[in-house]
Each structure stands twice: as C-alpha cells, then as structure tokens.
Amino acid sequence: MEAIIPSKPIETPQLVAPPLRLTVGITGHRETNPAYAANRDAITASLAALLAELDAASGDVKPRLHSLLANGADLAAVEAALVRNWQVAAPLPFGLGLNIAINALPANVEEARLLLSGNWAGEAQVFARARQIKALAEQVSRFELAEADEIITALLLTALSNPGDAYAQQAWMTASSDRAAVAGRVMIEQSDLIVAIWDGETPGMIGGTRHTIASALEKGAPVVWIDARAPQHWHILDGQEVLANLPLAGADAPDVSRAAIRQLVKIIHGPEQDGAENFASQAWRPRSRSRFHAYRRIEALFGGIGIGKRLAGLGQRYETPDEIIAGSGAPLLKAARALPGGDPQMIGAIASSVLRRFAWLDGLSTYLSDAYRGGMVASFLLSALAIVGGIAYLPFVDVTWKWPFALFEFLLLALILAITAIGNRHGWHNRWFETRRVAEYLRHAPLLLLLGVARPPGRWPSAARTSWPEFYARSVQREIGLPQIKLDEPYLRALLTTLLGPHVVAQRDYHRSKAIRLSRAHHNLDRLSQALFMLAVLSVASYLVVVVLARLGIVSHDVDHAVAKPLTFLGVMFPTLGAAFAGIRYFGDFERFAAISEVTAEKLSGIDRRIARLAKAPAGKVDFARTSDLAHATDDVVVTEIESWQAVFGGKTITVPV
C-alpha cells in the first residue's frame, strides 16, 4: 500500500494564523456614581483618547470591544468604539429585553413592566435610556445569557413592588450581581486587556467594577485604569496585589502612559508571530512513511494483543483539511447545527477555521512524531545491530574476513549519525512538540467556542523555547469570538448531552486504552530485556563451565576452542540487544505516559459523571455558570495532560543512542 500511494508532499492550504486582533473589555461605573457623574465629559474624552491609542498600536486590524451594555461607562465605550469602526461584542448577563429593562434603571414596577413589554413611548428619562441601549445593541453582536431570565424578571418585579422588603431587595441584588459576574467572566476570558473606569474607592458588589478588575487581574489580564476622579491620567494595573497599593490620582504623566500602552499591546501581540507562518508554508504529506514506523512497531509488538494486531500494517493516511468537514468532523458539525437557537455563522467558522487547521496540524504533528520517535528507536536498534554485526565474524569466518563485518558496522553507525543529523537539522523534536500542542488546543476549541468559553489570558501554558502554539490557538479562537445567540436552557442541555459529554467520553476512552497499551508495552519490554540479560549470563556461564570441564579433563580442549567464539558472540549479542530494548523502554517512557493517561482518564471520568448529573437536573437548574465550569474543567484536563507530556519528552531531543 505504501508503494501504491506514495508519501509525496502536497500543496499545503494557506492555514496561516489569523490576523492579529486586539480584544478589549470595558468595565466601569454607572451614571449614578458621583465621581463618574462629576467628570462625565472628561471621562468620555479620556476613554476616546485611550481607544485611539489602542487602535493605533494594533496595526491594520481593528480591535474588538467587549461590553455588557450597562448604563454609564459601558455605553460610552461602545459609542467611542463604533465611531472608530471597531467590532463590538456584547456578552449580556440577561436576554436583550431584560438587559435593557434593568439598565434603563426603572424607578418603580410600573416603569419596569412597560420596559419589559417594549412600550417605551414616554418621554421619561428611563425610556430615553432604554432607547439608547437598544439602538447601540442593534449595532453590535450579542451573546445573551438568557437561561435565567424568567427567574430574574420575577425577582426584579418583586423587589420594585416591595421597596421596603429587605429580603426581596437582597434576593434581587444577589441574583443580578451573580449574573453580571458570570457575564464579566466571559468578557475577561475573551479580552486581551480590560479598560476600567473606577474611582479607586467604591468597593461595589460581585460583578461590579472593582470585582471585575480583581477578577481580570487574577486571571492574568492586564487592566488599564482610568481614574474617574482624574480621568486625564491612565494607570496600567498588573497583578492582584496592586489593588492594595493603588497609584495616586494623577501620578503618571499621560505621555508615559501612552508609551506604556503601546508596549502593552506589543507584548499582547507576542514576539513569536512568525512561528505559525513558517509551519503554514511547509509541505504537508498525506501518508506516513514506513521508514519512520519503528516506534509504532515497538508499541504494536509489545503493547498489542494477538498476532494480528502486533503484525498489522502501520501505514496511516492523514485526513486532509478539505476532508475533515465531511469526515471525522461531520458528527461534531451535525450536533452543533442541531443546537436549538445556535449560530450558523459560528458553526461555519468552526468548520473553516478550526477543523481545517486542526487537520493540517494533526497530520503534520503525527508525521513529525513518527520521524522523531521512529528515528530514535531505529537508532537504538541499529546501534545494537552494529555491535552484533561487527563481531558476527567470530563464529563464522577467520579474522582475515573481518572487514565485511566491520564495514557493516561502520555503515550502520554512519546511518545513526545521519538520522541524528537530519533529525536535528529538520527540528523533528521541537516541531513535533509545537504542532502537537496547538493541535490539541484546536481539538477542544469547538466545544469552548460554541459555549462562549475561553481560556483566560494569563492561564495559557508557557514553554521555555517557543510560545507560538499557544499564541496561534488563542488567535484562532479570538478571531471567531463569541457566538451570536440568545442562550437558553434547551441550548445548554443539548450542548451537554450531544457535544461536551460525548467529547469527554471519547477522550476518556482514548486515554484508558492508551494507558493499558503503554503499560503492557513497558512490562513486555522489561521482560524481554531481563530475558536477554539472563541469556547473556547463561552464555558466559556455559563457556566457563566448558573451560572448567576441559581443565579437569572431562571434555577435550577441542570442545573448549570450538565453543569459545560462538559463546563469546552470544555473550555480547544478548546484553547488547537487551540494552537496546531497555534503552527504547527508557526513551519511550511507556510507564510514565501510561500513568499520565490513567490520571487523565480518571479526571475525565469525574467530569463525565458531573455532566450526567447536571443533564438530569430539573428544569431551571441547568445554567451557563455550571455548564461553563464543566467546559473549563475539561479544558484544564487537556492542558494539564499536555504539560505533563511535555515534561516527560521535553529533554529527550534526538541524539545518538549512548
């Protein structure tokens, strides 16, 4: 089959990284805050200047703003962003209608009912605010967390109907604050940095400005703070500890802050943008190469069950980026299209941007894995064969005919050096690591995107040599952004049962079978190494017994001379082969990889049980917060497994097997 379908490089689709797009979140005081109300015009001007600076620092691609569309700083930022032709996405704590009714700040239950009904014909300020919010909302993409709207609406009306009821007020404030905090978390996860308009004093509630600032800093997102008391000055906050020692109002000069803003954007955009571009231009091969199958053959021989599996062909055909949409990605896309109220544009972006890139990187990574690991295993085996071949003349020919055996040994040693040199020159080890990392991120990305979940800026793994895989995966997800949907409970239940649950189960089963296979390979290699060592001991012992018997006259000295060379050959061959297989076992680290997969499978089993419990919950109990927590937990397992895998293989660069 290998000869019928040659493994020639094919034209690589231009799956380069998406253009760099800065994503910005906005949090700030409402109109009712005294410092904001007193400095509204100055705050608006400072905010516009900051967005202009971010715009200029971002290059050719316009940034994207994330806003909860709360009355006050949020709306001011949206207006300034739209003037600059930015994209604006709104992760709303409620459905749009309820979000408008709440942020229009109704004074009584009658106004609230009118707002909820959409009857805004009056001239009162509350209706003017509603019209402003609606007008801006219609110009932006919206991710509406509406699954709890019925409960929130009832709490709002109860609180407005009973202004003297402390319990009703507390219930309303707690529920609405929790929703704001959840939407704020979405905004932080989707943003590279947060712009905060805050007076530096007001503690606020959960989901408020100070809480959002603290959450952003805790998740590793830098915060650009516009002090509402002195809005002409900006401060860059980095790390939660800064909230214990805030800069004084007006401490930083505006020109210094502008330079710092430009530097901040440069850091966010990353120093390794070219890494992905280099991979996009490389030849992509449709099939594996038999010359690189040594590692997988060892795994099959020692980890498989039955002659059929152990000797089965190892040739692989990699799914091309053009095939995956109708191939292995089809079930995922079908389930995504069946989500009630889903976003067709998001599903199209997942197919064209995520799945195609995944197929490309997965095929490239698998090819590089075979090259690197197969090359190292081949070197171990060639090293043993070189030694054995070099002394094989002993039992067969006279020393005058040693030279063909020496030539054989020399050629094998030269081949080992060639494998090592080619592997290092082509960077098999590092390139495999890099492409596998980003492929695994993209494997899991569709589940996160469909739920509006992302890994926070400061929670991406960092590598010592390169960070382009994380940057690439993050850029792909950032470019797609949030789905434009009104998320409700049926959507969440469908996503749990048809997408997240099956994904977790498939990954769990994969790691379980992998752990069993690798554990079996480790033990079988260990047994073979021990058996070869014992055969070496037996060979040497046999020779010594013959020598003793010859000295005692029990056997002829001719026997002594006759067995000397064969037993010497066996005494060298057996430990050499044993050392080679022990070296392969050490290099492959089958036992540690099995342990990593066992731990990963157990974690995924726990998440699967949590998904099953949540899916069985009664109506009204499946909410975005719980569902997104499960998606984050799955994402954390994926990243932890990648980090553990890298820790094992990170130092095992391709080298001569000594």
PDB file of C-alpha atoms in Angstrom, residues 60-291:
ATOM      1  CA  ASP A  60      -4.101  47.265  10.337  1.00  0.00           C
ATOM      2  CA  VAL A  61      -6.723  45.075  12.031  1.00  0.00           C
ATOM      3  CA  LYS A  62      -9.333  46.919  14.044  1.00  0.00           C
ATOM      4  CA  PRO A  63      -9.670  45.811  17.686  1.00  0.00           C
ATOM      5  CA  ARG A  64     -12.811  44.265  19.150  1.00  0.00           C
ATOM      6  CA  LEU A  65     -14.538  45.672  22.228  1.00  0.00           C
ATOM      7  CA  HIS A  66     -16.492  43.542  24.704  1.00  0.00           C
ATOM      8  CA  SER A  67     -19.163  45.324  26.726  1.00  0.00           C
ATOM      9  CA  LEU A  68     -22.038  44.263  28.978  1.00  0.00           C
ATOM     10  CA  LEU A  69     -24.024  47.303  27.734  1.00  0.00           C
ATOM     11  CA  ALA A  70     -24.549  48.624  31.248  1.00  0.00           C
ATOM     12  CA  ASN A  71     -25.644  52.246  31.500  1.00  0.00           C
ATOM     13  CA  GLY A  72     -22.647  54.535  32.017  1.00  0.00           C
ATOM     14  CA  ALA A  73     -19.043  53.669  31.145  1.00  0.00           C
ATOM     15  CA  ASP A  74     -20.031  50.608  29.099  1.00  0.00           C
ATOM     16  CA  LEU A  75     -22.230  52.556  26.726  1.00  0.00           C
ATOM     17  CA  ALA A  76     -19.718  55.401  26.435  1.00  0.00           C
ATOM     18  CA  ALA A  77     -17.049  52.896  25.410  1.00  0.00           C
ATOM     19  CA  VAL A  78     -19.356  51.263  22.836  1.00  0.00           C
ATOM     20  CA  GLU A  79     -20.142  54.626  21.269  1.00  0.00           C
ATOM     21  CA  ALA A  80     -16.425  55.514  21.088  1.00  0.00           C
ATOM     22  CA  ALA A  81     -15.573  52.098  19.618  1.00  0.00           C
ATOM     23  CA  LEU A  82     -18.264  52.266  16.945  1.00  0.00           C
ATOM     24  CA  VAL A  83     -17.023  55.707  15.891  1.00  0.00           C
ATOM     25  CA  ARG A  84     -13.625  54.090  15.256  1.00  0.00           C
ATOM     26  CA  ASN A  85     -15.230  51.182  13.323  1.00  0.00           C
ATOM     27  CA  TRP A  86     -14.257  48.612  15.916  1.00  0.00           C
ATOM     28  CA  GLN A  87     -16.074  45.324  16.186  1.00  0.00           C
ATOM     29  CA  VAL A  88     -18.212  45.265  19.327  1.00  0.00           C
ATOM     30  CA  ALA A  89     -19.470  42.108  21.027  1.00  0.00           C
ATOM     31  CA  ALA A  90     -21.804  42.179  23.998  1.00  0.00           C
ATOM     32  CA  PRO A  91     -21.788  39.279  26.468  1.00  0.00           C
ATOM     33  CA  LEU A  92     -25.037  40.189  28.225  1.00  0.00           C
ATOM     34  CA  PRO A  93     -25.941  38.900  31.717  1.00  0.00           C
ATOM     35  CA  PHE A  94     -29.566  38.615  30.552  1.00  0.00           C
ATOM     36  CA  GLY A  95     -31.561  38.478  27.352  1.00  0.00           C
ATOM     37  CA  LEU A  96     -31.564  41.771  25.493  1.00  0.00           C
ATOM     38  CA  GLY A  97     -35.074  42.825  26.562  1.00  0.00           C
ATOM     39  CA  LEU A  98     -34.390  42.178  30.238  1.00  0.00           C
ATOM     40  CA  ASN A  99     -30.937  43.722  29.967  1.00  0.00           C
ATOM     41  CA  ILE A 100     -32.483  46.922  28.607  1.00  0.00           C
ATOM     42  CA  ALA A 101     -35.172  46.971  31.298  1.00  0.00           C
ATOM     43  CA  ILE A 102     -32.615  46.597  34.084  1.00  0.00           C
ATOM     44  CA  ASN A 103     -30.032  49.062  32.748  1.00  0.00           C
ATOM     45  CA  ALA A 104     -32.650  51.721  31.977  1.00  0.00           C
ATOM     46  CA  LEU A 105     -32.930  51.955  35.809  1.00  0.00           C
ATOM     47  CA  PRO A 106     -36.710  51.861  36.309  1.00  0.00           C
ATOM     48  CA  ALA A 107     -37.830  53.645  39.476  1.00  0.00           C
ATOM     49  CA  ASN A 108     -40.931  51.546  40.073  1.00  0.00           C
ATOM     50  CA  VAL A 109     -42.660  48.368  38.995  1.00  0.00           C
ATOM     51  CA  GLU A 110     -44.893  50.186  36.508  1.00  0.00           C
ATOM     52  CA  GLU A 111     -41.872  51.511  34.595  1.00  0.00           C
ATOM     53  CA  ALA A 112     -40.278  48.071  34.718  1.00  0.00           C
ATOM     54  CA  ARG A 113     -43.371  46.416  33.248  1.00  0.00           C
ATOM     55  CA  LEU A 114     -43.513  48.969  30.449  1.00  0.00           C
ATOM     56  CA  LEU A 115     -39.828  48.415  29.687  1.00  0.00           C
ATOM     57  CA  LEU A 116     -40.281  44.653  29.670  1.00  0.00           C
ATOM     58  CA  SER A 117     -43.235  44.968  27.320  1.00  0.00           C
ATOM     59  CA  GLY A 118     -41.255  47.141  24.921  1.00  0.00           C
ATOM     60  CA  ASN A 119     -43.577  50.117  25.386  1.00  0.00           C
ATOM     61  CA  TRP A 120     -41.100  52.996  25.530  1.00  0.00           C
ATOM     62  CA  ALA A 121     -43.243  55.719  24.045  1.00  0.00           C
ATOM     63  CA  GLY A 122     -42.956  58.017  27.048  1.00  0.00           C
ATOM     64  CA  GLU A 123     -40.576  60.964  27.321  1.00  0.00           C
ATOM     65  CA  ALA A 124     -39.292  59.997  30.758  1.00  0.00           C
ATOM     66  CA  GLN A 125     -35.532  59.644  31.136  1.00  0.00           C
ATOM     67  CA  VAL A 126     -35.871  55.923  31.844  1.00  0.00           C
ATOM     68  CA  PHE A 127     -37.344  55.357  28.373  1.00  0.00           C
ATOM     69  CA  ALA A 128     -34.688  57.532  26.744  1.00  0.00           C
ATOM     70  CA  ARG A 129     -32.036  55.328  28.347  1.00  0.00           C
ATOM     71  CA  ALA A 130     -33.836  52.239  27.055  1.00  0.00           C
ATOM     72  CA  ARG A 131     -33.899  53.607  23.517  1.00  0.00           C
ATOM     73  CA  GLN A 132     -30.178  54.454  23.719  1.00  0.00           C
ATOM     74  CA  ILE A 133     -29.270  50.947  24.884  1.00  0.00           C
ATOM     75  CA  LYS A 134     -31.453  49.326  22.227  1.00  0.00           C
ATOM     76  CA  ALA A 135     -30.001  51.496  19.468  1.00  0.00           C
ATOM     77  CA  LEU A 136     -26.460  50.528  20.427  1.00  0.00           C
ATOM     78  CA  ALA A 137     -27.386  46.865  20.969  1.00  0.00           C
ATOM     79  CA  GLU A 138     -28.661  46.635  17.418  1.00  0.00           C
ATOM     80  CA  GLN A 139     -25.227  47.704  16.114  1.00  0.00           C
ATOM     81  CA  VAL A 140     -23.234  45.015  17.940  1.00  0.00           C
ATOM     82  CA  SER A 141     -23.123  41.223  18.065  1.00  0.00           C
ATOM     83  CA  ARG A 142     -24.747  39.839  21.204  1.00  0.00           C
ATOM     84  CA  PHE A 143     -24.121  36.777  23.347  1.00  0.00           C
ATOM     85  CA  GLU A 144     -27.194  36.818  25.574  1.00  0.00           C
ATOM     86  CA  LEU A 145     -27.156  34.664  28.707  1.00  0.00           C
ATOM     87  CA  ALA A 146     -30.937  34.365  28.869  1.00  0.00           C
ATOM     88  CA  GLU A 147     -31.409  30.973  30.509  1.00  0.00           C
ATOM     89  CA  ALA A 148     -32.396  32.532  33.860  1.00  0.00           C
ATOM     90  CA  ASP A 149     -34.453  35.464  32.526  1.00  0.00           C
ATOM     91  CA  GLU A 150     -37.751  34.203  33.920  1.00  0.00           C
ATOM     92  CA  ILE A 151     -36.336  33.916  37.433  1.00  0.00           C
ATOM     93  CA  ILE A 152     -34.510  37.255  37.237  1.00  0.00           C
ATOM     94  CA  THR A 153     -37.604  39.035  35.905  1.00  0.00           C
ATOM     95  CA  ALA A 154     -39.695  37.770  38.820  1.00  0.00           C
ATOM     96  CA  LEU A 155     -37.075  38.920  41.338  1.00  0.00           C
ATOM     97  CA  LEU A 156     -36.854  42.360  39.715  1.00  0.00           C
ATOM     98  CA  LEU A 157     -40.606  42.924  39.771  1.00  0.00           C
ATOM     99  CA  THR A 158     -40.869  41.649  43.337  1.00  0.00           C
ATOM    100  CA  ALA A 159     -38.111  43.976  44.512  1.00  0.00           C
ATOM    101  CA  LEU A 160     -39.680  47.008  42.797  1.00  0.00           C
ATOM    102  CA  SER A 161     -43.130  46.101  44.120  1.00  0.00           C
ATOM    103  CA  ASN A 162     -41.824  45.812  47.686  1.00  0.00           C
ATOM    104  CA  PRO A 163     -39.184  48.536  48.186  1.00  0.00           C
ATOM    105  CA  GLY A 164     -39.326  48.092  51.963  1.00  0.00           C
ATOM    106  CA  ASP A 165     -38.805  44.320  51.871  1.00  0.00           C
ATOM    107  CA  ALA A 166     -35.139  43.784  52.717  1.00  0.00           C
ATOM    108  CA  TYR A 167     -35.302  40.113  51.751  1.00  0.00           C
ATOM    109  CA  ALA A 168     -36.727  40.909  48.303  1.00  0.00           C
ATOM    110  CA  GLN A 169     -34.065  43.569  47.730  1.00  0.00           C
ATOM    111  CA  GLN A 170     -31.281  41.240  48.797  1.00  0.00           C
ATOM    112  CA  ALA A 171     -32.578  38.383  46.637  1.00  0.00           C
ATOM    113  CA  TRP A 172     -32.743  40.673  43.604  1.00  0.00           C
ATOM    114  CA  MET A 173     -29.325  42.235  44.158  1.00  0.00           C
ATOM    115  CA  THR A 174     -27.653  38.872  44.776  1.00  0.00           C
ATOM    116  CA  ALA A 175     -29.146  37.229  41.684  1.00  0.00           C
ATOM    117  CA  SER A 176     -28.461  40.171  39.364  1.00  0.00           C
ATOM    118  CA  SER A 177     -24.909  40.561  40.702  1.00  0.00           C
ATOM    119  CA  ASP A 178     -24.213  36.881  40.128  1.00  0.00           C
ATOM    120  CA  ARG A 179     -25.399  37.209  36.542  1.00  0.00           C
ATOM    121  CA  ALA A 180     -23.216  40.267  35.989  1.00  0.00           C
ATOM    122  CA  ALA A 181     -20.229  38.387  37.407  1.00  0.00           C
ATOM    123  CA  VAL A 182     -20.825  35.471  35.014  1.00  0.00           C
ATOM    124  CA  ALA A 183     -21.052  37.812  32.018  1.00  0.00           C
ATOM    125  CA  GLY A 184     -17.993  39.652  33.313  1.00  0.00           C
ATOM    126  CA  ARG A 185     -16.089  36.379  33.380  1.00  0.00           C
ATOM    127  CA  VAL A 186     -16.987  35.795  29.738  1.00  0.00           C
ATOM    128  CA  MET A 187     -15.770  39.291  28.884  1.00  0.00           C
ATOM    129  CA  ILE A 188     -12.463  38.782  30.720  1.00  0.00           C
ATOM    130  CA  GLU A 189     -11.850  35.422  29.073  1.00  0.00           C
ATOM    131  CA  GLN A 190     -12.463  36.899  25.634  1.00  0.00           C
ATOM    132  CA  SER A 191     -10.304  40.011  26.146  1.00  0.00           C
ATOM    133  CA  ASP A 192      -6.571  40.634  25.966  1.00  0.00           C
ATOM    134  CA  LEU A 193      -6.869  43.591  28.321  1.00  0.00           C
ATOM    135  CA  ILE A 194      -9.549  45.324  30.349  1.00  0.00           C
ATOM    136  CA  VAL A 195     -10.229  49.067  30.413  1.00  0.00           C
ATOM    137  CA  ALA A 196     -11.674  50.066  33.786  1.00  0.00           C
ATOM    138  CA  ILE A 197     -13.254  53.391  34.716  1.00  0.00           C
ATOM    139  CA  TRP A 198     -13.230  53.402  38.513  1.00  0.00           C
ATOM    140  CA  ASP A 199     -12.884  55.930  41.288  1.00  0.00           C
ATOM    141  CA  GLY A 200     -10.358  53.788  43.149  1.00  0.00           C
ATOM    142  CA  GLU A 201     -12.547  53.663  46.243  1.00  0.00           C
ATOM    143  CA  THR A 202     -16.020  52.236  45.639  1.00  0.00           C
ATOM    144  CA  PRO A 203     -15.904  48.543  46.614  1.00  0.00           C
ATOM    145  CA  GLY A 204     -19.064  47.626  44.702  1.00  0.00           C
ATOM    146  CA  MET A 205     -20.797  44.258  44.640  1.00  0.00           C
ATOM    147  CA  ILE A 206     -19.977  40.967  42.985  1.00  0.00           C
ATOM    148  CA  GLY A 207     -19.999  41.648  39.267  1.00  0.00           C
ATOM    149  CA  GLY A 208     -19.289  45.339  39.831  1.00  0.00           C
ATOM    150  CA  THR A 209     -16.336  47.340  38.574  1.00  0.00           C
ATOM    151  CA  ARG A 210     -13.891  46.592  41.377  1.00  0.00           C
ATOM    152  CA  HIS A 211     -14.825  42.897  41.377  1.00  0.00           C
ATOM    153  CA  THR A 212     -14.314  42.741  37.602  1.00  0.00           C
ATOM    154  CA  ILE A 213     -10.919  44.441  37.937  1.00  0.00           C
ATOM    155  CA  ALA A 214      -9.840  41.968  40.629  1.00  0.00           C
ATOM    156  CA  SER A 215     -11.114  39.011  38.571  1.00  0.00           C
ATOM    157  CA  ALA A 216      -9.261  40.217  35.482  1.00  0.00           C
ATOM    158  CA  LEU A 217      -6.009  40.632  37.404  1.00  0.00           C
ATOM    159  CA  GLU A 218      -6.436  37.206  39.000  1.00  0.00           C
ATOM    160  CA  LYS A 219      -6.913  35.647  35.533  1.00  0.00           C
ATOM    161  CA  GLY A 220      -3.816  37.364  34.165  1.00  0.00           C
ATOM    162  CA  ALA A 221      -5.466  40.092  32.082  1.00  0.00           C
ATOM    163  CA  PRO A 222      -3.803  43.496  32.410  1.00  0.00           C
ATOM    164  CA  VAL A 223      -6.095  46.389  33.340  1.00  0.00           C
ATOM    165  CA  VAL A 224      -5.800  49.941  32.038  1.00  0.00           C
ATOM    166  CA  TRP A 225      -7.385  52.067  34.766  1.00  0.00           C
ATOM    167  CA  ILE A 226      -8.897  55.447  34.044  1.00  0.00           C
ATOM    168  CA  ASP A 227      -9.310  57.098  37.410  1.00  0.00           C
ATOM    169  CA  ALA A 228     -12.833  58.552  37.471  1.00  0.00           C
ATOM    170  CA  ARG A 229     -11.573  61.254  39.865  1.00  0.00           C
ATOM    171  CA  ALA A 230      -8.778  62.344  37.490  1.00  0.00           C
ATOM    172  CA  PRO A 231      -9.660  60.826  34.099  1.00  0.00           C
ATOM    173  CA  GLN A 232      -6.868  62.557  32.178  1.00  0.00           C
ATOM    174  CA  HIS A 233      -4.429  60.026  33.653  1.00  0.00           C
ATOM    175  CA  TRP A 234      -4.154  56.308  32.932  1.00  0.00           C
ATOM    176  CA  HIS A 235      -2.594  53.564  35.012  1.00  0.00           C
ATOM    177  CA  ILE A 236      -1.666  50.019  33.993  1.00  0.00           C
ATOM    178  CA  LEU A 237      -2.534  47.511  36.725  1.00  0.00           C
ATOM    179  CA  ASP A 238      -0.892  44.093  36.674  1.00  0.00           C
ATOM    180  CA  GLY A 239      -1.376  41.525  39.445  1.00  0.00           C
ATOM    181  CA  GLN A 240      -3.974  41.481  42.224  1.00  0.00           C
ATOM    182  CA  GLU A 241      -1.534  42.887  44.768  1.00  0.00           C
ATOM    183  CA  VAL A 242      -1.633  46.290  43.069  1.00  0.00           C
ATOM    184  CA  LEU A 243      -5.142  46.821  44.460  1.00  0.00           C
ATOM    185  CA  ALA A 244      -3.597  47.011  47.934  1.00  0.00           C
ATOM    186  CA  ASN A 245      -1.390  49.935  46.864  1.00  0.00           C
ATOM    187  CA  LEU A 246      -3.069  51.839  44.062  1.00  0.00           C
ATOM    188  CA  PRO A 247      -1.245  54.676  42.313  1.00  0.00           C
ATOM    189  CA  LEU A 248      -2.248  58.138  43.477  1.00  0.00           C
ATOM    190  CA  ALA A 249      -4.577  60.115  41.255  1.00  0.00           C
ATOM    191  CA  GLY A 250      -2.553  61.871  38.578  1.00  0.00           C
ATOM    192  CA  ALA A 251       0.679  60.093  39.471  1.00  0.00           C
ATOM    193  CA  ASP A 252       1.501  59.095  35.889  1.00  0.00           C
ATOM    194  CA  ALA A 253       2.034  61.579  33.083  1.00  0.00           C
ATOM    195  CA  PRO A 254      -0.169  60.941  30.020  1.00  0.00           C
ATOM    196  CA  ASP A 255       2.772  60.690  27.596  1.00  0.00           C
ATOM    197  CA  VAL A 256       4.426  57.974  29.697  1.00  0.00           C
ATOM    198  CA  SER A 257       1.139  56.093  29.860  1.00  0.00           C
ATOM    199  CA  ARG A 258       0.762  56.226  26.081  1.00  0.00           C
ATOM    200  CA  ALA A 259       4.212  54.717  25.615  1.00  0.00           C
ATOM    201  CA  ALA A 260       3.290  52.028  28.127  1.00  0.00           C
ATOM    202  CA  ILE A 261       0.062  51.311  26.251  1.00  0.00           C
ATOM    203  CA  ARG A 262       1.982  50.761  23.024  1.00  0.00           C
ATOM    204  CA  GLN A 263       4.386  48.437  24.811  1.00  0.00           C
ATOM    205  CA  LEU A 264       1.492  46.571  26.407  1.00  0.00           C
ATOM    206  CA  VAL A 265      -0.124  45.918  23.033  1.00  0.00           C
ATOM    207  CA  LYS A 266       3.217  44.761  21.656  1.00  0.00           C
ATOM    208  CA  ILE A 267       3.544  42.245  24.480  1.00  0.00           C
ATOM    209  CA  ILE A 268      -0.017  41.019  23.966  1.00  0.00           C
ATOM    210  CA  HIS A 269       0.582  40.511  20.254  1.00  0.00           C
ATOM    211  CA  GLY A 270       3.552  38.347  21.142  1.00  0.00           C
ATOM    212  CA  PRO A 271       7.170  38.163  19.946  1.00  0.00           C
ATOM    213  CA  GLU A 272       6.752  34.886  18.028  1.00  0.00           C
ATOM    214  CA  GLN A 273       4.190  35.643  15.366  1.00  0.00           C
ATOM    215  CA  ASP A 274       6.299  34.062  12.631  1.00  0.00           C
ATOM    216  CA  GLY A 275       6.272  30.569  14.135  1.00  0.00           C
ATOM    217  CA  ALA A 276       2.863  29.713  12.722  1.00  0.00           C
ATOM    218  CA  GLU A 277       3.655  31.328   9.389  1.00  0.00           C
ATOM    219  CA  ASN A 278       6.680  29.055   8.971  1.00  0.00           C
ATOM    220  CA  PHE A 279       4.571  25.951   9.515  1.00  0.00           C
ATOM    221  CA  ALA A 280       1.851  27.104   7.143  1.00  0.00           C
ATOM    222  CA  SER A 281       4.353  27.182   4.284  1.00  0.00           C
ATOM    223  CA  GLN A 282       5.758  23.706   4.860  1.00  0.00           C
ATOM    224  CA  ALA A 283       4.966  20.661   2.743  1.00  0.00           C
ATOM    225  CA  TRP A 284       2.161  18.526   4.129  1.00  0.00           C
ATOM    226  CA  ARG A 285       2.267  14.791   3.467  1.00  0.00           C
ATOM    227  CA  PRO A 286      -0.887  12.693   3.068  1.00  0.00           C
ATOM    228  CA  ARG A 287       0.616   9.456   4.406  1.00  0.00           C
ATOM    229  CA  SER A 288       3.064   8.182   6.968  1.00  0.00           C
ATOM    230  CA  ARG A 289       6.377   6.693   5.881  1.00  0.00           C
ATOM    231  CA  SER A 290       7.330   3.103   6.653  1.00  0.00           C
ATOM    232  CA  ARG A 291      10.907   4.182   7.357  1.00  0.00           C
TER     233      ARG A 291
END
